[in-house]
Amino acid sequence: MNDPSSPSGGETAHPGRLVIISGPSGAGKSTVVKQLMKRCDVPLQLSVSATTREPRPGEIHGRDYFFLSHEEFERRRKLNDFVECKQVFSLGQWYGTLKDQVATGLNAGKWVILEIDVQGAMAVLDDPHYRPVTIFVHPGSMEELERRLRNRGTESESSLTARLETAAAEMQCLSRYQYEIINESVDNAVTEICQILMDQRKTTPCSKN
Ligand code: GDP
Ligand code: ADP
Ligand code: 5GP
């Protein structure tokens, strides 16, 4: 039993915690999280999700996602390997948070970042085992969201349409999150999220997972 008030508590006074970052596709989550990992003075680990979607140019298996076939994803789902898994957008592709990613991070005292969709976030919130910090990132307007998604140049027209339709529904879930970040400037968004995590780390030294 750790006594968090003990001065010799050291690292054990700061156990790991889950941090959910959600928001519409194209909001800038990946961009912000990449900077956050470099700049924030909290021990962070990004949970690498599994997905059945095709890798984009430059994406690397094991770094950006574990890219699985539908068969392999289904096999792992039956094995109960996921904290949560969902079909995101109406395109039939699966995305899921792997239990081993989360467990490894939390056991090492890390703050484990889940960059996941709203349905997945709600599933984690429904599980009393985790008490995540929840952050919703969006770009301020649907027009800006569409502009960013188009500029990113990664989506077919049908994927773009599905992402924008889903975004409108996802925005309705904003109130379920503890924090709202409007990603106008990446720098400011990173600073704000880092501050949230530093504050949470101060106020919840003995949160149990
Ligand atoms: P991007 O957000 O446009 O970069 O698109 P991605 O293809 O990387 O992600 C697609 C959707 O799946 C997003 O809404 C993610 O937040 C969501 N997502 C990613 N990983 C997970 C996961 O492990 N679980 C769940 N539930 N959703 C995820
Ligand atoms: P997500 O992971 O939420 O889908 P990305 O990080 O891929 O979003 O960002 C979507 C696009 O918007 C990318 O092309 C990225 O370079 C750009 N972007 C991210 N943040 C900003 C910002 N604050 N201002 C302008 N463009 C941004
Ligand atoms: P993309 O296809 O653009 O990489 O991701 C689209 C959406 O899937 C994003 O909103 C992303 O956050 C979400 N996503 C990625 N991984 C997971 C996951 O493991 N679980 C869930 N539920 N959503 C995920």
XYZ file of C-alpha atoms and ligand atoms in Angstrom:
288
model
C 0.000 0.000 0.000
C 1.547 3.304 -1.032
C 1.101 6.288 1.192
C 0.872 9.221 -1.204
C 1.466 11.663 1.645
C 4.771 10.019 2.432
C 7.753 12.059 1.233
C 9.417 8.813 0.250
C 6.456 8.007 -2.006
C 8.547 8.966 -5.039
C 7.242 7.745 -8.394
C 4.665 5.498 -6.758
C 2.870 8.641 -5.562
C 2.105 9.299 -9.247
C 0.550 6.158 -10.691
C -0.396 6.058 -14.336
C -3.725 7.210 -15.644
C -5.672 7.035 -18.894
C -6.109 10.191 -20.944
C -8.732 10.085 -23.679
C -8.359 12.516 -26.550
C -11.331 12.482 -28.916
C -12.696 14.770 -31.551
C -13.716 14.705 -35.176
C -11.377 13.285 -37.778
C -9.280 16.202 -39.049
C -9.475 18.172 -35.788
C -5.707 17.905 -35.409
C -5.535 15.255 -32.684
C -2.522 13.407 -34.098
C -0.671 16.659 -34.792
C -1.278 17.947 -31.273
C -0.510 14.635 -29.566
C 2.802 14.304 -31.442
C 3.923 17.700 -30.064
C 2.515 16.939 -26.632
C 4.687 13.817 -26.367
C 7.779 15.958 -27.037
C 6.943 19.003 -24.968
C 4.972 17.953 -21.914
C 6.736 17.198 -18.664
C 4.408 14.343 -17.706
C 5.453 10.720 -18.360
C 3.293 9.991 -21.396
C 2.794 6.932 -23.555
C 0.689 6.886 -26.691
C -1.464 3.777 -26.947
C -1.080 2.378 -30.463
C -4.495 1.199 -31.647
C -5.282 -1.668 -33.965
C -7.256 -0.991 -37.136
C -8.475 -2.763 -40.248
C -8.120 0.333 -42.422
C -5.343 0.554 -44.997
C -2.156 2.367 -43.958
C -1.745 5.866 -45.389
C 1.526 6.695 -47.138
C 4.177 7.103 -44.442
C 2.246 5.274 -41.728
C 4.197 2.507 -40.021
C 2.816 -0.717 -38.506
C 3.378 -0.640 -34.745
C 4.022 3.105 -34.649
C 0.864 4.663 -36.074
C -1.412 1.629 -35.782
C -1.233 -2.130 -35.778
C -2.739 -2.707 -39.214
C -4.667 -5.977 -39.032
C -6.735 -7.936 -41.507
C -10.424 -8.241 -40.688
C -9.816 -11.905 -39.793
C -6.994 -11.106 -37.392
C -8.941 -8.249 -35.821
C -11.929 -10.555 -35.273
C -9.677 -13.249 -33.806
C -8.242 -10.777 -31.304
C -11.711 -9.442 -30.501
C -12.862 -12.962 -29.632
C -9.768 -13.384 -27.451
C -10.958 -10.295 -25.526
C -7.716 -8.471 -26.350
C -9.364 -5.029 -26.562
C -10.276 -2.487 -23.893
C -12.791 -1.282 -26.465
C -13.248 -1.693 -30.180
C -15.655 0.007 -32.553
C -16.541 0.376 -36.188
C -15.779 4.029 -36.727
C -17.576 5.903 -39.534
C -19.963 4.025 -41.764
C -17.203 2.444 -43.820
C -16.932 -0.940 -42.111
C -13.448 -0.422 -40.683
C -12.653 -1.447 -37.119
C -10.511 0.417 -34.598
C -9.610 -0.820 -31.135
C -7.541 -0.102 -28.041
C -5.344 -3.045 -27.122
C -5.300 -4.148 -23.492
C -1.577 -4.829 -23.573
C -0.819 -1.256 -24.718
C -2.782 0.156 -21.808
C -1.495 -2.302 -19.213
C 2.157 -1.826 -20.147
C 1.859 1.944 -19.836
C -0.138 2.035 -16.617
C 2.104 -0.544 -14.961
C 5.100 1.639 -15.780
C 3.398 4.646 -14.139
C 2.750 6.338 -17.489
C -0.131 8.550 -18.485
C -1.467 6.567 -21.393
C -3.023 8.571 -24.207
C -5.920 7.031 -26.112
C -6.621 8.907 -29.323
C -10.001 7.312 -29.904
C -13.435 8.089 -31.260
C -16.419 9.157 -29.177
C -18.103 5.722 -29.064
C -14.860 4.164 -27.826
C -14.456 6.926 -25.241
C -17.979 6.291 -23.916
C -17.208 2.578 -23.598
C -14.094 3.330 -21.524
C -16.087 5.786 -19.367
C -18.711 3.097 -18.742
C -16.039 0.794 -17.331
C -15.556 1.661 -13.635
C -12.086 0.127 -13.761
C -10.662 3.192 -15.531
C -11.097 6.788 -14.458
C -9.798 8.604 -17.504
C -9.122 12.280 -17.983
C -11.279 13.183 -20.993
C -10.403 15.867 -23.540
C -12.347 16.789 -26.669
C -10.432 18.526 -29.463
C -12.121 20.332 -32.346
C -11.173 23.039 -34.819
C -13.938 25.568 -34.045
C -16.139 25.131 -37.110
C -17.247 22.487 -39.588
C -15.882 24.624 -42.438
C -12.400 24.577 -40.910
C -12.696 20.841 -40.264
C -13.511 20.154 -43.909
C -10.684 22.430 -45.037
C -8.165 20.531 -42.871
C -9.385 17.116 -43.972
C -9.195 18.123 -47.639
C -5.752 19.705 -47.192
C -4.472 16.559 -45.503
C -5.155 14.841 -48.794
C -5.542 11.360 -47.324
C -9.212 10.633 -47.881
C -11.316 9.573 -50.832
C -14.473 11.593 -51.394
C -16.594 8.850 -49.758
C -14.309 8.639 -46.727
C -14.359 12.428 -46.442
C -18.154 12.509 -46.533
C -18.409 9.768 -43.895
C -15.933 11.582 -41.635
C -17.799 14.890 -41.921
C -21.170 13.248 -41.249
C -19.753 11.484 -38.209
C -18.154 14.744 -37.037
C -21.527 16.457 -36.739
C -22.784 13.644 -34.479
C -19.542 13.576 -32.476
C -19.812 17.306 -31.718
C -23.062 16.503 -29.861
C -21.018 14.492 -27.335
C -18.766 17.384 -26.339
C -20.553 17.811 -22.996
C -19.584 14.279 -21.924
C -15.916 15.344 -21.752
C -14.187 17.141 -18.894
C -12.219 19.506 -21.131
C -12.760 21.206 -24.501
C -9.789 22.301 -26.578
C -10.336 24.434 -29.658
C -7.331 23.660 -31.811
C -6.737 27.012 -33.509
C -2.998 27.139 -32.908
C -1.236 23.817 -32.388
C 1.162 25.442 -29.916
C -1.650 26.775 -27.746
C -3.569 23.497 -27.881
C -0.466 21.597 -26.727
C 0.187 24.091 -23.925
C -3.424 23.852 -22.730
C -3.505 20.047 -22.735
C -0.149 19.851 -20.981
C -1.413 22.237 -18.297
C -4.519 20.072 -17.804
C -2.346 16.999 -17.297
C 0.035 18.772 -14.917
C -2.946 20.004 -12.858
C -4.555 16.555 -12.833
C -1.281 15.040 -11.769
C -1.103 17.392 -8.803
C -4.690 16.871 -7.706
C -5.018 13.102 -8.152
C -1.787 11.669 -6.795
C -3.409 8.495 -5.523
C -5.921 7.723 -8.255
C -6.281 4.001 -8.507
C -6.612 2.176 -11.821
P -7.932 10.695 -38.031
O -8.514 10.938 -36.685
O -8.592 11.429 -39.120
O -6.437 10.777 -38.084
O -8.304 9.255 -38.391
P -7.822 7.820 -37.966
O -8.091 6.953 -39.145
O -6.463 7.851 -37.379
O -8.842 7.394 -36.837
C -10.200 7.074 -37.171
C -11.124 7.169 -35.961
O -10.910 6.099 -35.124
C -10.928 8.414 -35.099
O -12.180 8.884 -34.683
C -10.108 7.916 -33.965
O -10.288 8.737 -32.818
C -10.687 6.563 -33.807
N -9.797 5.673 -33.118
C -8.479 5.507 -33.239
N -8.036 4.581 -32.425
C -9.101 4.136 -31.758
C -9.281 3.139 -30.759
O -8.366 2.455 -30.288
N -10.517 2.938 -30.313
C -11.555 3.634 -30.767
N -12.732 3.392 -30.252
N -11.426 4.567 -31.687
C -10.219 4.815 -32.197
P -6.766 14.114 -36.666
O -5.683 13.266 -36.080
O -7.644 14.746 -35.627
O -7.576 13.461 -37.740
P -4.591 15.577 -37.959
O -3.599 15.765 -36.837
O -4.311 14.569 -39.007
O -6.074 15.356 -37.357
O -4.800 17.024 -38.616
C -5.634 17.198 -39.747
C -4.976 18.210 -40.703
O -5.050 19.507 -40.131
C -3.516 17.911 -40.942
O -3.215 18.174 -42.298
C -2.797 18.887 -40.009
O -1.543 19.250 -40.527
C -3.749 20.063 -39.964
N -3.779 20.783 -38.689
C -3.684 20.259 -37.444
N -3.779 21.239 -36.508
C -3.946 22.412 -37.186
C -4.110 23.780 -36.796
N -4.117 24.149 -35.506
N -4.263 24.710 -37.770
C -4.261 24.348 -39.069
N -4.112 23.092 -39.519
C -3.956 22.121 -38.582
P -8.122 7.482 -39.114
O -8.745 6.470 -39.985
O -8.240 8.852 -39.683
O -6.729 7.086 -38.675
O -8.977 7.505 -37.751
C -10.316 7.857 -37.732
C -10.851 7.873 -36.351
O -10.651 6.624 -35.658
C -10.213 8.894 -35.492
O -11.243 9.691 -34.933
C -9.492 8.102 -34.453
O -9.432 8.801 -33.247
C -10.335 6.845 -34.349
N -9.624 5.747 -33.761
C -8.351 5.423 -33.918
N -8.030 4.362 -33.180
C -9.141 4.001 -32.510
C -9.416 2.978 -31.562
O -8.583 2.184 -31.166
N -10.661 2.919 -31.100
C -11.620 3.776 -31.497
N -12.811 3.633 -30.977
N -11.397 4.748 -32.379
C -10.163 4.869 -32.878
